[in-house]
Coordinates of C-alpha atoms and ligand atoms in Angstrom, one line a residue:
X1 CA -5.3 80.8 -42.5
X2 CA -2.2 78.3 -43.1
X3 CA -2.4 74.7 -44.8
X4 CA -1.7 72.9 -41.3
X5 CA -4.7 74.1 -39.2
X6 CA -6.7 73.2 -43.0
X7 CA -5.3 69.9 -42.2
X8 CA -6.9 69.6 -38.1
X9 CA -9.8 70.7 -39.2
X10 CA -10.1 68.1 -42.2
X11 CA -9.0 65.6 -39.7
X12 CA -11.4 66.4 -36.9
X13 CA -14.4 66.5 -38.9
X14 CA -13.9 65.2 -42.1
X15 CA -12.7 66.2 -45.6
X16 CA -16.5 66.8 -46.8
X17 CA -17.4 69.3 -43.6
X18 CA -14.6 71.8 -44.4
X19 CA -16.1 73.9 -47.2
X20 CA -13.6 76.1 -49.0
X21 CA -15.1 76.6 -52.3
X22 CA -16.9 79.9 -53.2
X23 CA -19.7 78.2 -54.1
X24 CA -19.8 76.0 -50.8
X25 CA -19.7 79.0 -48.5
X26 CA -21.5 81.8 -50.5
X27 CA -25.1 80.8 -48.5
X28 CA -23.1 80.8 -45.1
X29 CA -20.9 84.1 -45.6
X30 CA -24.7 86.1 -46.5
X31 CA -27.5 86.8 -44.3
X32 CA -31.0 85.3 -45.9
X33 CA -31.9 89.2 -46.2
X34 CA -29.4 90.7 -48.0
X35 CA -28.7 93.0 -45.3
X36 CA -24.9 91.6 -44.8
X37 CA -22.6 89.9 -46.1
X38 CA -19.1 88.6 -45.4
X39 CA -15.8 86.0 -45.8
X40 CA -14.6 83.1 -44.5
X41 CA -12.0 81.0 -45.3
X42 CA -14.0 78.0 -44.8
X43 CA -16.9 76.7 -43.3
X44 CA -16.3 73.8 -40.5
X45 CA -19.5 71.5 -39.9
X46 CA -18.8 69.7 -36.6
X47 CA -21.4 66.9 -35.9
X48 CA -20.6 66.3 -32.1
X49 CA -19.9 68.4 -28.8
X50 CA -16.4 66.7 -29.0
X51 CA -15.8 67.7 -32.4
X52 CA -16.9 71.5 -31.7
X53 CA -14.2 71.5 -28.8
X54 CA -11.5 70.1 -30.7
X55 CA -12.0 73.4 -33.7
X56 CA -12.2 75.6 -30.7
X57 CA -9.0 74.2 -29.5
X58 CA -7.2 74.0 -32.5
X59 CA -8.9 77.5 -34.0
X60 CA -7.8 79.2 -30.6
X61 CA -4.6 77.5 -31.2
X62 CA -3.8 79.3 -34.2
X63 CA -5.0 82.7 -33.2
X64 CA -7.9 82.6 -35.6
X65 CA -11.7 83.7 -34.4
X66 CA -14.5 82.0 -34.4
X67 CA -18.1 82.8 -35.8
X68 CA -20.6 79.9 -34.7
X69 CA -23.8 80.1 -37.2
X70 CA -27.2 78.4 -36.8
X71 CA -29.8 78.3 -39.2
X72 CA -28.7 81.8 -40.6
X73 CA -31.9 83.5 -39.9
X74 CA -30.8 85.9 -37.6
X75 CA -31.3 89.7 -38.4
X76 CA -28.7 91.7 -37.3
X77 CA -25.6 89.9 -38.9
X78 CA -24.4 88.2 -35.8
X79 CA -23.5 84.8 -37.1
X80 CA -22.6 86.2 -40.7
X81 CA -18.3 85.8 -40.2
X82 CA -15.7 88.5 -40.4
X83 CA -12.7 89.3 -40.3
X84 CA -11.4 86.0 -41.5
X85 CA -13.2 83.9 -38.6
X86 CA -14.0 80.5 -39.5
X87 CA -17.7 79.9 -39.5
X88 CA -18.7 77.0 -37.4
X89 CA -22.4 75.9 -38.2
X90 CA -23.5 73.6 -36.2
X91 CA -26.7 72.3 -38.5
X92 CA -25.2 69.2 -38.1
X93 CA -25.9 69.0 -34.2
X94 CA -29.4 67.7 -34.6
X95 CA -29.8 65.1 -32.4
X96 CA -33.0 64.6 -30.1
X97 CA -33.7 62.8 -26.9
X98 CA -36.3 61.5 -25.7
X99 CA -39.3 63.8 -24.8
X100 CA -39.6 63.3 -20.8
X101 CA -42.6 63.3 -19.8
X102 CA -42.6 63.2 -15.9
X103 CA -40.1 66.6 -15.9
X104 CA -41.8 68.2 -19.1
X105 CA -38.3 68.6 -20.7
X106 CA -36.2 67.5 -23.6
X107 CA -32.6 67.6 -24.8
X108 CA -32.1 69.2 -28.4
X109 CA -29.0 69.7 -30.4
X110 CA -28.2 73.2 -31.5
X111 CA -28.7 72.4 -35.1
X112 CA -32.3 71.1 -34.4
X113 CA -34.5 73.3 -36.4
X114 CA -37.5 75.1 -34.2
X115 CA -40.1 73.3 -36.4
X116 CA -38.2 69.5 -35.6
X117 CA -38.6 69.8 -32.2
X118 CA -41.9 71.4 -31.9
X119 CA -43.3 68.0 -34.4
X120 CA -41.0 65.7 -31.5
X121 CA -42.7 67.5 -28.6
X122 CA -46.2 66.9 -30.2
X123 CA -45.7 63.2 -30.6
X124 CA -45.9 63.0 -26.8
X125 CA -48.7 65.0 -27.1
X126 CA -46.5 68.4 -25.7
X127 CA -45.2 71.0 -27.3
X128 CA -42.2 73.7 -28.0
X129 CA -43.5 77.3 -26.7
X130 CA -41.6 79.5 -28.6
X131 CA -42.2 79.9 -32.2
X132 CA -41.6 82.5 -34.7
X133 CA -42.6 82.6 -38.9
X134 CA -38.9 80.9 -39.4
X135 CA -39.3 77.7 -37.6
X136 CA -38.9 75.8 -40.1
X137 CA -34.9 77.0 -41.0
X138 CA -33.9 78.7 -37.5
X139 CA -32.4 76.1 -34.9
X140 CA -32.0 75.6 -31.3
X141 CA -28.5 77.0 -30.8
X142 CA -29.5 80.4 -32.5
X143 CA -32.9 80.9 -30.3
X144 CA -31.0 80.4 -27.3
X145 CA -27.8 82.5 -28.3
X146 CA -30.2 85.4 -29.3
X147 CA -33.0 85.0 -26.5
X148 CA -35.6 84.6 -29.6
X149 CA -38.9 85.8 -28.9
X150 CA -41.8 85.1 -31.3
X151 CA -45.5 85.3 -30.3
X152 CA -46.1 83.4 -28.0
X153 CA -43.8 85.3 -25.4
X154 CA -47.2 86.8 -23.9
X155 CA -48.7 82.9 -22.7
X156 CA -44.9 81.5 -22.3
X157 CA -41.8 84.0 -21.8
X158 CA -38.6 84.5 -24.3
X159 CA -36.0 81.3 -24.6
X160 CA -34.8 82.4 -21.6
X161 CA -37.7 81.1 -19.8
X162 CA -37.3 77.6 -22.0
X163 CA -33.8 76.7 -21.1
X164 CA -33.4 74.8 -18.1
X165 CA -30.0 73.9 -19.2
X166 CA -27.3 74.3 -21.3
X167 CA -24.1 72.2 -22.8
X168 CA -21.8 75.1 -24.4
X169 CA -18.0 74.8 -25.4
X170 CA -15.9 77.5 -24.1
X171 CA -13.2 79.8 -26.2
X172 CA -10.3 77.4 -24.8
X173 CA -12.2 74.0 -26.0
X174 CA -13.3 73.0 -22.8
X175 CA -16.8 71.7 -22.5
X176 CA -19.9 73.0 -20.1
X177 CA -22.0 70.2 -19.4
X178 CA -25.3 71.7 -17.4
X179 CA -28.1 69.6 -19.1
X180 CA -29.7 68.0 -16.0
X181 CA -32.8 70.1 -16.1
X182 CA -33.6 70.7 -12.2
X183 CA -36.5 72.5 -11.9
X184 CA -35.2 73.9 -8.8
X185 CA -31.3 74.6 -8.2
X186 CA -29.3 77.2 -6.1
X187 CA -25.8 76.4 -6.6
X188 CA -23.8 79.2 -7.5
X189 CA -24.1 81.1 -10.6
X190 CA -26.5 79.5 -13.2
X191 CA -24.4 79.4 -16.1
X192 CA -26.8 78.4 -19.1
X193 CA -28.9 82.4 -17.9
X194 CA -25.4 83.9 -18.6
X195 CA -25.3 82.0 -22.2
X196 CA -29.1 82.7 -23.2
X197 CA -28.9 85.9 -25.7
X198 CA -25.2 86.2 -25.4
X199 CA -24.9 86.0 -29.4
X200 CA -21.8 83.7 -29.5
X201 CA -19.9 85.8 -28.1
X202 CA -19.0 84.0 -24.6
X203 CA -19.1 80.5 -25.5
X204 CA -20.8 78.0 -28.5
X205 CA -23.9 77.0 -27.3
X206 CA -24.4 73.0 -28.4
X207 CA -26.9 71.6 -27.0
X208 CA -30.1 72.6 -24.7
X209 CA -32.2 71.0 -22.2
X210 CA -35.6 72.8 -23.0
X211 CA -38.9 73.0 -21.0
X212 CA -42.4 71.8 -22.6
X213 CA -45.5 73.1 -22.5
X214 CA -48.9 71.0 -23.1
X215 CA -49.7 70.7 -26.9
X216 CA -53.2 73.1 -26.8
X217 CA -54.3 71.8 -30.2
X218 CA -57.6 73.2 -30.1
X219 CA -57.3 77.0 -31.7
X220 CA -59.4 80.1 -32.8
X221 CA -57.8 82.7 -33.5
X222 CA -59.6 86.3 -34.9
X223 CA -58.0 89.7 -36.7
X224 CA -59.4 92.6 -35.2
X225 CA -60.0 95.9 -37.2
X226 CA -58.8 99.3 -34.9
X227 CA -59.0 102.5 -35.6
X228 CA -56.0 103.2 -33.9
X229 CA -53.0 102.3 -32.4
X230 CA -54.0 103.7 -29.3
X231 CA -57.3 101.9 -29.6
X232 CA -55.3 98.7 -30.0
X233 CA -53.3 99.1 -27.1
X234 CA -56.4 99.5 -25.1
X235 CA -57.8 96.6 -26.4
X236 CA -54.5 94.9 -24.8
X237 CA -56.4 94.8 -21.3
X238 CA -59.7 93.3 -22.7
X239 CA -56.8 90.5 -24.0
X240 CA -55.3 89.9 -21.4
X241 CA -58.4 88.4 -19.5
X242 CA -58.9 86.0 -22.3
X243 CA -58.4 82.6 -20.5
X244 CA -56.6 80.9 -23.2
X245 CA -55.0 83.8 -25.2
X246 CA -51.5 82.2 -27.0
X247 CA -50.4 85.2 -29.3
X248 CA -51.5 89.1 -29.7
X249 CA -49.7 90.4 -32.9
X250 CA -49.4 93.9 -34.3
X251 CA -49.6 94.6 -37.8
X252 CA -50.0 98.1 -39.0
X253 CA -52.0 98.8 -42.3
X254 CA -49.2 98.7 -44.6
X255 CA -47.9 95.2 -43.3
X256 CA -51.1 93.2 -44.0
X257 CA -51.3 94.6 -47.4
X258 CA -47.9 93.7 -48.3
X259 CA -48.1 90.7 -46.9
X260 CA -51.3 89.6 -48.8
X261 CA -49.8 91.7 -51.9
X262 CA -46.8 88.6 -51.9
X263 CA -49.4 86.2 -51.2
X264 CA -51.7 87.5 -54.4
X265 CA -54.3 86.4 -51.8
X266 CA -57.1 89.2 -50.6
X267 CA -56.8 90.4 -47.0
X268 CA -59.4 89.3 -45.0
X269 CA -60.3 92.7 -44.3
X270 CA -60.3 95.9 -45.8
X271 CA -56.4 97.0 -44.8
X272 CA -57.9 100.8 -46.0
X273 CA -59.9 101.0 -43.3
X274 CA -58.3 100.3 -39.9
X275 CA -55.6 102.0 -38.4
X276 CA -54.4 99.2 -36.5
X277 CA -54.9 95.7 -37.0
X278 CA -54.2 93.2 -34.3
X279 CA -54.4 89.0 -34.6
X280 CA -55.8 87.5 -31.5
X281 CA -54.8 83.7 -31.1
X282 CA -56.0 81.3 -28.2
X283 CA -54.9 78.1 -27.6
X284 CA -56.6 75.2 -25.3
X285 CA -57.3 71.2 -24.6
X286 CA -61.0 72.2 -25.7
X287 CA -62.1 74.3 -28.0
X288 CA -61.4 78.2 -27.4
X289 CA -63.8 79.9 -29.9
X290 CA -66.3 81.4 -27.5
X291 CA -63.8 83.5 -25.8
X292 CA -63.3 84.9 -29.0
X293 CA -67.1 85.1 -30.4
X294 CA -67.4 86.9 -27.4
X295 CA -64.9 89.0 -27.8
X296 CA -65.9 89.7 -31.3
X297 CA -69.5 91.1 -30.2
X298 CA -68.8 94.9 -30.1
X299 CA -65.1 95.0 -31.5
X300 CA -64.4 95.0 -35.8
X301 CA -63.2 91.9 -36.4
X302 CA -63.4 88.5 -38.4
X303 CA -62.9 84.7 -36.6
X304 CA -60.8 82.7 -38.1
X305 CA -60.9 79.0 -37.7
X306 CA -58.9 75.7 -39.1
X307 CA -57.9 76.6 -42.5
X308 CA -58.6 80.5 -42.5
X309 CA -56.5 80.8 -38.8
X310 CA -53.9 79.1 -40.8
X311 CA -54.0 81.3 -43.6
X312 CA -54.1 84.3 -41.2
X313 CA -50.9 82.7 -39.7
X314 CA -49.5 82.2 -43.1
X315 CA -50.2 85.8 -44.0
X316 CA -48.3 86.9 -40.6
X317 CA -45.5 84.6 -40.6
X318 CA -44.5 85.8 -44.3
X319 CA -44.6 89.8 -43.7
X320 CA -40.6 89.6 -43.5
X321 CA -40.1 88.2 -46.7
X322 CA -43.0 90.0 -48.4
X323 CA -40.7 93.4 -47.3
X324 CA -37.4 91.4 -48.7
X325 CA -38.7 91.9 -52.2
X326 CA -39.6 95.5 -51.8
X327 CA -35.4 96.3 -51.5
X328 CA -33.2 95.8 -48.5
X329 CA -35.0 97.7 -45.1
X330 CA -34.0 99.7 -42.2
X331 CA -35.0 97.0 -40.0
X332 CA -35.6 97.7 -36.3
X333 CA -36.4 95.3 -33.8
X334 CA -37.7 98.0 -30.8
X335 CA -39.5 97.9 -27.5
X336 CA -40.7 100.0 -25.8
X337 CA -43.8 100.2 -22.8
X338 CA -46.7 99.8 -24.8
X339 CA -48.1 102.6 -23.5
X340 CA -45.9 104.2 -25.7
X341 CA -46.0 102.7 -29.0
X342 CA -48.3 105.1 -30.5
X343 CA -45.7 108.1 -29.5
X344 CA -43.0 105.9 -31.5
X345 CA -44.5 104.9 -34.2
X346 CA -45.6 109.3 -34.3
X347 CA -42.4 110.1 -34.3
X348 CA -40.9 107.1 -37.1
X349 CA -43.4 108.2 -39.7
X350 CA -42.6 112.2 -38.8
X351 CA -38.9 111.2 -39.4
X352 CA -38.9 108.9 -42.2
X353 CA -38.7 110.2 -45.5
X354 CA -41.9 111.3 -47.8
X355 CA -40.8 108.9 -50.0
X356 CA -40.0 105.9 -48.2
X357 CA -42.1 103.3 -46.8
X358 CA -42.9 102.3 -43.6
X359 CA -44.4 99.1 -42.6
X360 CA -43.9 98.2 -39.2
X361 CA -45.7 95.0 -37.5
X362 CA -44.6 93.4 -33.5
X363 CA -45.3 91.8 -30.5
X364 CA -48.5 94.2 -28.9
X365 CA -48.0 92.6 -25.6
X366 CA -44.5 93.3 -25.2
X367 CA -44.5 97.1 -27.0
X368 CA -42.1 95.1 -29.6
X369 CA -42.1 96.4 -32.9
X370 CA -40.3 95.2 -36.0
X371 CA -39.4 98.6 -38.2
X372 CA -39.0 98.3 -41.8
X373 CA -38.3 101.2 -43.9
X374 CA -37.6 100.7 -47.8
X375 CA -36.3 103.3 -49.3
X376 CA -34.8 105.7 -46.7
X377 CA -31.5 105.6 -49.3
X378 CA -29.1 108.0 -47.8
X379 CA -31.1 109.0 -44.7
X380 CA -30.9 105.9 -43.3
X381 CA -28.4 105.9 -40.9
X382 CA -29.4 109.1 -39.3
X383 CA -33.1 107.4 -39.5
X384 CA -31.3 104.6 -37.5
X385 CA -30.4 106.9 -34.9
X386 CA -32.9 109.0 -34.3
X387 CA -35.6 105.9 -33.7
X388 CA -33.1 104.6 -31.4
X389 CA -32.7 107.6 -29.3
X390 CA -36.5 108.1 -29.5
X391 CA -36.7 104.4 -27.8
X392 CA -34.1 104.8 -25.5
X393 CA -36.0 108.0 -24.2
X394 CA -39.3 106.2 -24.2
X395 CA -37.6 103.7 -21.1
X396 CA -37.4 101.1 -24.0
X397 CA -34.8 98.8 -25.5
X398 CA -33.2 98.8 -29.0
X399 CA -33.2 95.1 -29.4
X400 CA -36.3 93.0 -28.0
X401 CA -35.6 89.8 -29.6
X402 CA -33.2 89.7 -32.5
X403 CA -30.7 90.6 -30.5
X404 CA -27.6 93.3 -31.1
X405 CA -25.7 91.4 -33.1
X406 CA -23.0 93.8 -35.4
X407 CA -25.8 95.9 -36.2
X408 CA -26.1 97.8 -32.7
X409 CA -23.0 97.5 -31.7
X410 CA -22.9 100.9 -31.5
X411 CA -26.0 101.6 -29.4
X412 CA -24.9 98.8 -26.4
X413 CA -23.9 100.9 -24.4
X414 CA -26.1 103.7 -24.6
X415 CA -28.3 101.8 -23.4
X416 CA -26.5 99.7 -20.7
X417 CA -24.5 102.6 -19.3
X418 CA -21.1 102.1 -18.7
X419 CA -21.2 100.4 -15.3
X420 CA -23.7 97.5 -16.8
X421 CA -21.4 97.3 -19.9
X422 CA -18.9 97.7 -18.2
X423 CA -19.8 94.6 -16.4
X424 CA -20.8 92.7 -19.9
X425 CA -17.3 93.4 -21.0
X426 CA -15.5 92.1 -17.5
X427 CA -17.5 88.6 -18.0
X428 CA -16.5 88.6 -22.0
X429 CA -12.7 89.1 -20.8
X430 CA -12.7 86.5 -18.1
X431 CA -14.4 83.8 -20.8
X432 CA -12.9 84.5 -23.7
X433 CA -9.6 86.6 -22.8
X434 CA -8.4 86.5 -26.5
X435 CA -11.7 87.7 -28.3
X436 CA -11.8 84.5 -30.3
X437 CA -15.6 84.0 -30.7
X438 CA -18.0 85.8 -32.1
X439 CA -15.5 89.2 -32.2
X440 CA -17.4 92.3 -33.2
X441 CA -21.0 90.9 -31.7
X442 CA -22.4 92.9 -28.5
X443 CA -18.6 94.7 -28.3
X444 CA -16.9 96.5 -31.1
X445 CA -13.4 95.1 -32.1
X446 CA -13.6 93.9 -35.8
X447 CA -14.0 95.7 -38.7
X448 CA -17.8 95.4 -40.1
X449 CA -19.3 95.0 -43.5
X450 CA -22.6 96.3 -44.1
X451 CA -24.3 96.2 -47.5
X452 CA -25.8 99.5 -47.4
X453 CA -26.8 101.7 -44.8
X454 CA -29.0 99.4 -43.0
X455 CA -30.5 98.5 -39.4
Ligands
LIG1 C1 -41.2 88.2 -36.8 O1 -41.8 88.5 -35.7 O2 -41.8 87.9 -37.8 C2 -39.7 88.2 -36.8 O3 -39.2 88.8 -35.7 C3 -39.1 88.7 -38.1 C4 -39.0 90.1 -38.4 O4 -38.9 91.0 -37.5 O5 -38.8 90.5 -39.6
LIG2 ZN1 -40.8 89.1 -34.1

């Protein structure tokens, strides 16, 4: 990257937001699970809409790519930059309007962490719908680039079904302004759909005009002991009638214990003795326990109110980093019908080796499972692949809500088929003809770096 375009970048943001020291970059250029890592020359921290179009401009300019970066907690390396792109983070994007009340909306910056707006929503007594264990650290403009999911999805949709508009800056620097928020609109192509999960790759997405949901601060939530998987999936139906039912999380055996292992804390039941466990949540204006009591009568479980549902939560939310310290996993994010998880997760044991383990936890509502395998070493590619094809023949997908980032590159199209990718790759040529953002995301063009042989 030459001196001069140093220079326009120093001069559209500031001396102190281009970082070019080792030091300064190192936590941008890695992913917060070691699974890959890359370079940049420098890191560019824009703190306005105008300031993002003007490195666009100036990056596109000079012929260099682009790698626009959130929070960093994505999973698949998507916003970790390669192949000498600059990394744009946009943590500095964090303003908030005002929450609106009449329209149940609110504009957020793209740097607005998950957990800000979610404590702005609930000062008008609303709320945020999507949330996930890294709300705290993962922002606006990476939930909506990568569709993020959580557990709510089953009460509230994906971010897809959050964003009611969308202010993006295109690969030539000019600026999509769609934030007014109609609830109802028919005119022409809807723009901010296209952007939702497009990972960066067809524009940088800098600020979102989000729905609200009413703030159900009145919870109970329960853990419920199966004997199976298949047993839990049945349980699913019985669920779904529950009138207030806000989350339904998997967590196979091996995932509460290692969970509550990295916790030193003792699970709150006996993980020895359940094939499947499954955390109920329910959500309301008045208090939701007796659905759940209820509920409880004839099933295995334990209630968990107040402090224990937020230990319960606390035990969920930190299964991902409990499986960081174990090494670096095969990480899967998979769905597939959920009449079918119990075939899958056959078949991943049968395949994985004897010596590796496998701790998978999801999304029950949505068949979404989140694969972790430590200690596959040499098999893990060909692991990879084989759970991959297995979903793909199960009439599943290979990314629910992490997205494809570089790390299924490879498998897009598979699972498109070449007239739908085909189609994916016509709308990445007409919006960003010289591959300047996000290059190597969703299509393969630049050269990848993964640690080891990982998701
Ligand atoms: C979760 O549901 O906790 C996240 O998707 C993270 C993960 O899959 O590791
Ligand atoms: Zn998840």
């Amino acid at each position: 990257m030459s001196e001069a375009l140093f220079a326009e970048l120093r001069t559209i943001v500031g001396q102190s937001n281009v970082l070019t020291d080792a030091d300064m970059r190192a936590t941008y250029e890695n992913d917060w699970l070691r699974q890959w890592d890359g370079e940049t020359p420098c890191v560019v921290r824009p703190s306005s809409v105008e300031e993002v179009a003007a490195v666009v401009r100036v990056a596109a300019a000079a012929g260099v790519p682009i790698v626009a970066q959130g929070g960093n907690t994505g999973l698949v390396g998507g916003s970790v930059p390669r192949a000498g792109a600059v990394l744009l983070s946009l943590q500095r994007l964090t303003a908030l309007g005002p929450v609106d009340t009449l329209a149940l909306q609110v504009t957020a910056g793209a740097g607005v962490t998950i957990d800000a707006l979610q404590q702005h929503a609930r000062a008008s007594g609303l709320d945020f719908a999507v949330d996930w264990g890294a709300r705290a650290t993962a922002t606006v403009g990476g939930a909506v680039s990568t569709n993020a999911g959580g557990s709510r999805v089953v009460r509230f949709g994906t971010m897809r079904a959050q964003v009611m508009g969308l202010q993006a800056v295109l690969a030539d620097g000019s600026i999509i302004d769609e934030l007014a928020g109609l609830p109802k609109e028919t005119a022409g192509l809807h723009l901010p759909s296209l952007l939702v999960g497009s990972e960066g790759t067809l524009a940088v997405v800098t600020a979102a005009r989000l729905r609200l949901v009413p703030w159900y601060r009145e919870t109970a939530a329960a853990l419920v002991a199966c004997d199976s998987l298949t047993d839990a999936v049945l349980l699913l139906s019985r669920l779904r009638q529950l009138p207030n039912l806000d989350a339904v999380e998997l967590m196979m055996p091996e995932a509460l214990s290692v969970a509550c292992e990295f916790l030193g804390v003792k699970p709150p039941m006996d993980p020895r003795e359940a094939g499947a466990f499954v955390m109920v949540d329910c959500a309301a204006l008045t208090d939701p326990r007796d659905e759940l009591i209820e509920l409880l009568a004839d099933l295995r479980g334990v209630l968990a109110l107040g402090n224990q549902r937020e230990a319960l939560y606390r035990m969920r939310d930190h299964i991902t980093i409990a499986i960081g310290t174990l090494g670096v996993p095969l990480k899967l994010d998979v769905a597939v019908p959920v009449a079918q998880l119990d075939r899958l997760v056959r078949l991943i044991h049968a395949a994985a080796p004897g010596e590796a383990r496998v701790i998978i936890f999801g999304h029950l509502a949505e068949g979404n499972l989140h694969v972790n395998i430590v200690g596959a070493g040499d098999a893990s590619a060909a692991l990879r692949d084989r759970v991959l094809q297995a979903v793909l023949d199960l009439g599943g997908t290979i990314s629910a809500e992490h997205g494809i980032g570089v790390a299924k590159v490879d498998w897009l199209e598979r699972q498109k088929g070449p007239v739908a990718y085909g189609a994916m790759r016509a709308i990445k040529k007409a919006l960003d003809p010289k591959n300047q953002l996000n290059p190597g995301v969703l299509f393969a063009s630049a050269p990848r770096r993964r640690r080891a042989a990982r998701g």
